Coordinates of C-alpha atoms in Angstrom, one line a residue:
M53 CA 69.9 196.1 -245.4
D54 CA 67.8 195.2 -242.3
L55 CA 67.2 191.2 -241.6
F56 CA 64.3 189.7 -240.3
E57 CA 64.9 188.2 -236.8
Y58 CA 65.1 184.7 -238.1
Q59 CA 68.0 185.8 -240.6
G60 CA 70.0 187.7 -237.9
K61 CA 69.6 184.5 -235.9
S62 CA 71.1 182.2 -238.9
L63 CA 74.0 184.3 -238.2
Y64 CA 74.1 183.4 -234.4
Q65 CA 74.3 180.0 -235.9
K66 CA 77.3 180.9 -237.9
F67 CA 79.1 182.6 -235.1
N68 CA 78.4 180.1 -232.5
I69 CA 76.1 182.4 -230.4
N70 CA 73.3 180.2 -228.1
H71 CA 69.9 181.0 -229.1
P72 CA 66.8 178.9 -228.5
N73 CA 66.0 175.9 -230.9
S74 CA 63.6 177.1 -233.7
K75 CA 61.7 176.3 -236.7
L76 CA 60.4 178.7 -239.6
I77 CA 56.9 178.5 -240.8
K78 CA 56.0 180.0 -244.2
N79 CA 52.5 178.3 -244.5
L80 CA 50.2 176.3 -242.5
N81 CA 50.9 173.0 -244.4
D82 CA 54.4 173.3 -242.6
L83 CA 52.6 172.3 -239.2
N84 CA 51.9 169.0 -240.9
D85 CA 55.6 168.0 -240.3
P86 CA 57.2 167.2 -237.2
I87 CA 58.2 170.6 -235.4
N88 CA 60.5 169.1 -233.3
L89 CA 60.4 171.6 -230.4
N90 CA 59.6 171.4 -226.8
F91 CA 56.8 173.2 -225.4
P92 CA 56.3 175.8 -224.7
V93 CA 56.7 177.3 -227.9
V94 CA 56.7 181.1 -229.0
V95 CA 55.2 182.1 -232.2
K96 CA 56.7 185.2 -233.7
A97 CA 55.4 187.1 -236.5
Q98 CA 58.6 188.0 -238.9
V99 CA 58.0 191.6 -240.0
Q100 CA 60.6 194.3 -239.9
V101 CA 58.8 196.5 -237.7
G102 CA 58.5 197.2 -233.7
G103 CA 55.6 196.6 -231.6
R104 CA 54.9 193.1 -232.7
G105 CA 54.2 192.0 -229.1
K106 CA 51.4 194.5 -228.7
A107 CA 49.9 193.9 -232.1
G108 CA 49.4 190.2 -231.2
G109 CA 52.2 189.1 -233.3
I110 CA 53.8 187.1 -230.3
K111 CA 52.1 184.4 -228.3
V112 CA 53.2 181.4 -226.3
A113 CA 51.7 178.0 -227.2
K114 CA 51.5 175.4 -224.5
D115 CA 50.4 172.8 -226.9
I116 CA 50.3 171.7 -230.5
N117 CA 46.5 172.9 -230.5
E118 CA 47.3 176.5 -229.0
L119 CA 50.5 176.4 -231.7
T120 CA 47.8 175.7 -234.5
Q121 CA 45.7 178.3 -233.4
Y122 CA 48.0 180.9 -233.0
S123 CA 49.8 180.3 -236.2
E124 CA 46.5 180.7 -238.1
E125 CA 45.5 184.2 -236.2
I126 CA 49.2 185.4 -237.0
L127 CA 50.3 184.2 -240.4
G128 CA 48.8 186.9 -242.5
M129 CA 48.2 189.6 -240.2
D130 CA 49.1 193.1 -240.8
I131 CA 51.4 194.8 -238.6
K132 CA 51.9 198.7 -239.2
G133 CA 51.5 198.2 -242.8
H134 CA 53.5 194.7 -242.9
K135 CA 51.9 191.5 -244.0
V136 CA 53.2 188.6 -241.7
E137 CA 54.3 186.0 -244.3
I138 CA 56.8 184.0 -242.0
L139 CA 56.5 182.7 -238.4
L140 CA 59.5 181.5 -236.2
L141 CA 58.7 179.0 -233.7
E142 CA 60.9 179.2 -230.9
E143 CA 61.2 176.8 -227.5
A144 CA 60.2 179.1 -224.8
S145 CA 62.9 180.1 -222.5
N146 CA 62.7 180.3 -218.6
I147 CA 64.4 183.8 -218.0
L148 CA 66.2 184.4 -214.9
E149 CA 67.8 187.6 -215.8
E150 CA 67.5 190.0 -219.0
Y151 CA 70.2 192.4 -220.2
Y152 CA 70.6 194.5 -223.3
I153 CA 73.6 194.8 -225.8
S154 CA 74.3 196.4 -229.0
F155 CA 77.2 197.4 -231.3
T156 CA 77.3 199.8 -234.1
L157 CA 79.3 202.3 -235.6
D158 CA 79.5 205.9 -234.1
R159 CA 80.1 208.1 -237.0
S160 CA 81.1 211.1 -235.1
E161 CA 83.8 209.2 -233.2
K162 CA 84.9 206.9 -236.1
K163 CA 84.6 204.1 -233.8
Y164 CA 82.4 201.1 -233.1
L165 CA 80.1 201.6 -230.1
I166 CA 79.2 199.0 -227.6
M167 CA 76.2 199.7 -225.3
L168 CA 75.4 197.4 -222.5
S169 CA 72.8 197.4 -219.7
A170 CA 71.6 195.1 -217.0
K171 CA 68.0 196.6 -217.8
G172 CA 67.2 194.5 -221.0
G173 CA 63.5 193.4 -222.1
M174 CA 62.6 196.7 -222.3
D175 CA 62.7 200.1 -224.4
I176 CA 66.6 201.0 -224.1
E177 CA 65.7 204.6 -225.0
Q178 CA 63.6 204.5 -222.0
V179 CA 66.4 203.5 -220.0
A180 CA 68.9 205.9 -221.4
E181 CA 66.5 208.7 -220.9
E182 CA 65.4 208.0 -217.2
N183 CA 68.6 206.3 -215.9
P184 CA 71.5 207.0 -218.2
D185 CA 73.9 205.3 -215.6
D186 CA 72.2 202.1 -216.3
L187 CA 73.8 202.0 -219.8
V188 CA 77.1 201.4 -220.4
K189 CA 78.8 202.7 -223.4
F190 CA 82.4 201.8 -224.6
H191 CA 84.1 202.8 -227.9
V192 CA 86.6 200.3 -229.8
S193 CA 88.7 201.7 -232.6
P194 CA 88.4 199.2 -235.6
S195 CA 92.1 198.6 -235.6
E196 CA 92.0 197.0 -232.2
K197 CA 90.4 193.9 -230.7
L198 CA 88.1 193.5 -228.0
T199 CA 90.2 191.8 -225.2
S200 CA 88.9 189.6 -222.7
S201 CA 90.0 192.3 -220.0
T202 CA 87.7 194.8 -221.7
I203 CA 84.5 192.8 -221.8
S204 CA 85.3 191.8 -218.1
E205 CA 85.4 195.4 -217.3
L206 CA 82.3 196.2 -219.3
I207 CA 80.5 193.0 -217.4
N208 CA 81.4 194.7 -213.9
K209 CA 80.5 198.4 -215.2
A210 CA 76.9 197.1 -216.2
N211 CA 76.4 195.0 -212.9
L212 CA 75.9 191.9 -214.7
N213 CA 75.7 188.5 -212.8
K214 CA 79.3 187.8 -211.9
D215 CA 78.4 184.1 -211.7
H216 CA 78.0 183.9 -215.5
E217 CA 80.8 186.0 -216.5
E218 CA 82.4 183.3 -218.2
S219 CA 79.5 182.5 -220.4
L220 CA 78.5 186.4 -220.8
S221 CA 82.3 187.1 -222.0
E222 CA 82.0 184.3 -224.8
I223 CA 78.9 185.4 -226.1
I224 CA 79.7 189.2 -226.0
E225 CA 83.1 188.0 -228.1
N226 CA 81.2 186.3 -230.6
L227 CA 78.7 188.7 -231.0
Y228 CA 81.4 191.3 -231.7
L229 CA 82.9 189.1 -234.1
M230 CA 79.6 188.3 -235.9
F231 CA 79.4 192.6 -236.1
T232 CA 83.0 193.3 -237.2
E233 CA 83.7 190.1 -239.5
G234 CA 80.1 189.6 -240.7
D235 CA 80.3 193.1 -241.9
C236 CA 77.2 194.4 -239.9
D237 CA 75.9 198.0 -239.2
L238 CA 74.0 197.1 -236.3
V239 CA 73.7 194.0 -234.0
E240 CA 71.1 194.5 -231.4
V241 CA 70.3 191.6 -228.8
N242 CA 67.4 192.6 -226.5
P243 CA 67.1 190.6 -224.3
L244 CA 70.6 188.8 -223.8
A245 CA 69.2 186.5 -221.1
I246 CA 70.5 184.4 -218.5
T247 CA 68.3 181.1 -218.6
D248 CA 67.8 177.8 -217.1
N249 CA 70.0 176.9 -220.5
G250 CA 72.7 179.2 -220.0
V251 CA 73.2 182.6 -221.5
M252 CA 71.3 183.2 -224.6
A253 CA 70.5 185.6 -227.3
L254 CA 66.9 185.7 -227.4
D255 CA 66.0 188.3 -229.9
S256 CA 68.0 189.4 -232.8
K257 CA 68.2 192.9 -234.4
V258 CA 70.9 193.2 -237.5
S259 CA 71.6 195.3 -240.2
L260 CA 74.3 194.4 -242.8
D261 CA 76.6 196.6 -244.7
M262 CA 75.6 196.0 -248.2
N263 CA 79.2 197.7 -249.5
A264 CA 80.5 194.3 -248.3
K265 CA 78.4 192.0 -250.2
Y266 CA 81.0 190.8 -252.6
K267 CA 82.7 189.4 -249.3
H268 CA 79.6 187.5 -248.3
P269 CA 77.5 185.2 -250.9
Y270 CA 74.6 185.0 -248.5
F271 CA 74.1 188.7 -248.4
D272 CA 72.2 187.9 -251.7
D273 CA 70.3 184.8 -250.1
F274 CA 69.3 187.2 -247.5
E275 CA 68.0 190.1 -249.9
Q276 CA 66.1 187.7 -251.9
E277 CA 64.0 186.7 -248.8
I278 CA 63.2 190.3 -248.1
P279 CA 59.9 191.7 -249.5
I280 CA 60.2 195.0 -250.9
P281 CA 57.5 197.5 -249.9
E282 CA 55.5 198.8 -252.9
S283 CA 56.4 202.3 -252.2
E284 CA 60.0 201.5 -252.7
K285 CA 59.2 199.3 -256.0
N286 CA 57.8 202.4 -257.5
A287 CA 60.4 204.6 -256.7
K288 CA 62.9 202.0 -257.8
E289 CA 60.8 202.5 -261.3
K290 CA 61.6 206.0 -261.5
G291 CA 65.4 205.6 -260.8
L292 CA 64.9 207.3 -257.0
N293 CA 66.6 205.8 -253.8
F294 CA 63.9 205.7 -251.4
I295 CA 63.3 203.9 -248.1
K296 CA 60.3 203.7 -246.0
L297 CA 60.9 203.6 -242.3
D298 CA 58.9 203.5 -239.1
G299 CA 58.8 207.1 -238.0
S300 CA 57.2 210.5 -238.6
V301 CA 60.0 212.7 -240.3
G302 CA 60.7 212.8 -243.8
I303 CA 64.2 213.2 -245.0
I304 CA 65.3 214.3 -248.5
G305 CA 69.1 214.7 -249.2
N306 CA 71.7 215.3 -251.6
G307 CA 73.7 212.2 -251.6
A308 CA 73.9 209.3 -249.1
G309 CA 76.1 211.2 -247.0
L310 CA 74.2 214.0 -246.4
V311 CA 71.3 211.9 -245.7
M312 CA 72.7 209.5 -243.1
S313 CA 74.1 212.5 -241.2
T314 CA 70.7 213.8 -241.2
L315 CA 69.1 210.7 -240.1
D316 CA 71.6 210.4 -237.1
V317 CA 70.8 214.4 -236.3
V318 CA 67.0 213.6 -236.3
A319 CA 67.6 210.6 -233.9
E320 CA 69.8 212.5 -231.5
N321 CA 67.0 214.8 -231.0
G322 CA 64.4 212.2 -230.2
G323 CA 63.0 212.1 -233.9
K324 CA 62.5 209.2 -236.0
A325 CA 62.6 209.2 -239.8
A326 CA 59.4 207.8 -241.7
T327 CA 61.3 207.9 -244.9
F328 CA 64.4 209.0 -246.7
L329 CA 65.3 210.0 -250.5
I330 CA 68.5 210.3 -251.9
L331 CA 68.9 212.7 -254.7
V332 CA 71.8 212.8 -257.4
A333 CA 72.3 215.4 -260.0
E334 CA 70.1 213.9 -262.8
Q335 CA 67.3 213.1 -260.6
K336 CA 67.1 216.8 -259.0
L337 CA 67.1 218.2 -262.8
R338 CA 63.8 215.6 -263.4
L339 CA 62.1 216.7 -260.5

């Protein structure tokens, strides 16, 4: 299950991952309460789709007047078919350096995959394509720990700022703990930044392994906060397992394993899935 940015950052709090002070806005009346944030403040649309900034869904307010104006403009906005119903207000950071880091499962290797780059704040797929040496990849067996020496080696290979190695090591270790102990399928931070206030995770892209739902009561809370697209509601009423994604390739498969493998193959060849539909025997007979 993919989380909103603010939900992922609530997990940052749980795992002691440094991130900007923030406040959640669900309607304009919330602005009548003290926001208790230092200006400038970043107003961020909470939608599960990329391209928020280009669509006008992220703006920096220098005072309360601009904050009110931008909140009015963004709340209710449609971004690629996703209606903005929640805003995340964050204290703006003075960014000195931007990095990229992600943790996911490499199914082909049956290991965790860590990716780290000194070129954060931009499309990591573009970095991987144009300058593959700038993206450090490292596999970790689920049965092994991520040691401090390994983290130091990663920081060195990625050419991150050695003056901040201690803080970088701490936040990388905590992100890894969040990924493993929090039962995540993906934890991605872009950018992981060096700021005037130290090393901070300025963004959050998190996906949870819902098979581990029984271990984490808060998974239910997250799930209830995420609106189900109309297309998925209609499919669910018909007993179909259908998920809408942000791509152009439709995928229909016989079982979850085949669909997930097909998603990987499409991604490895430069494509992006638009939807996937998982069929079981009874559904195939009906169709």
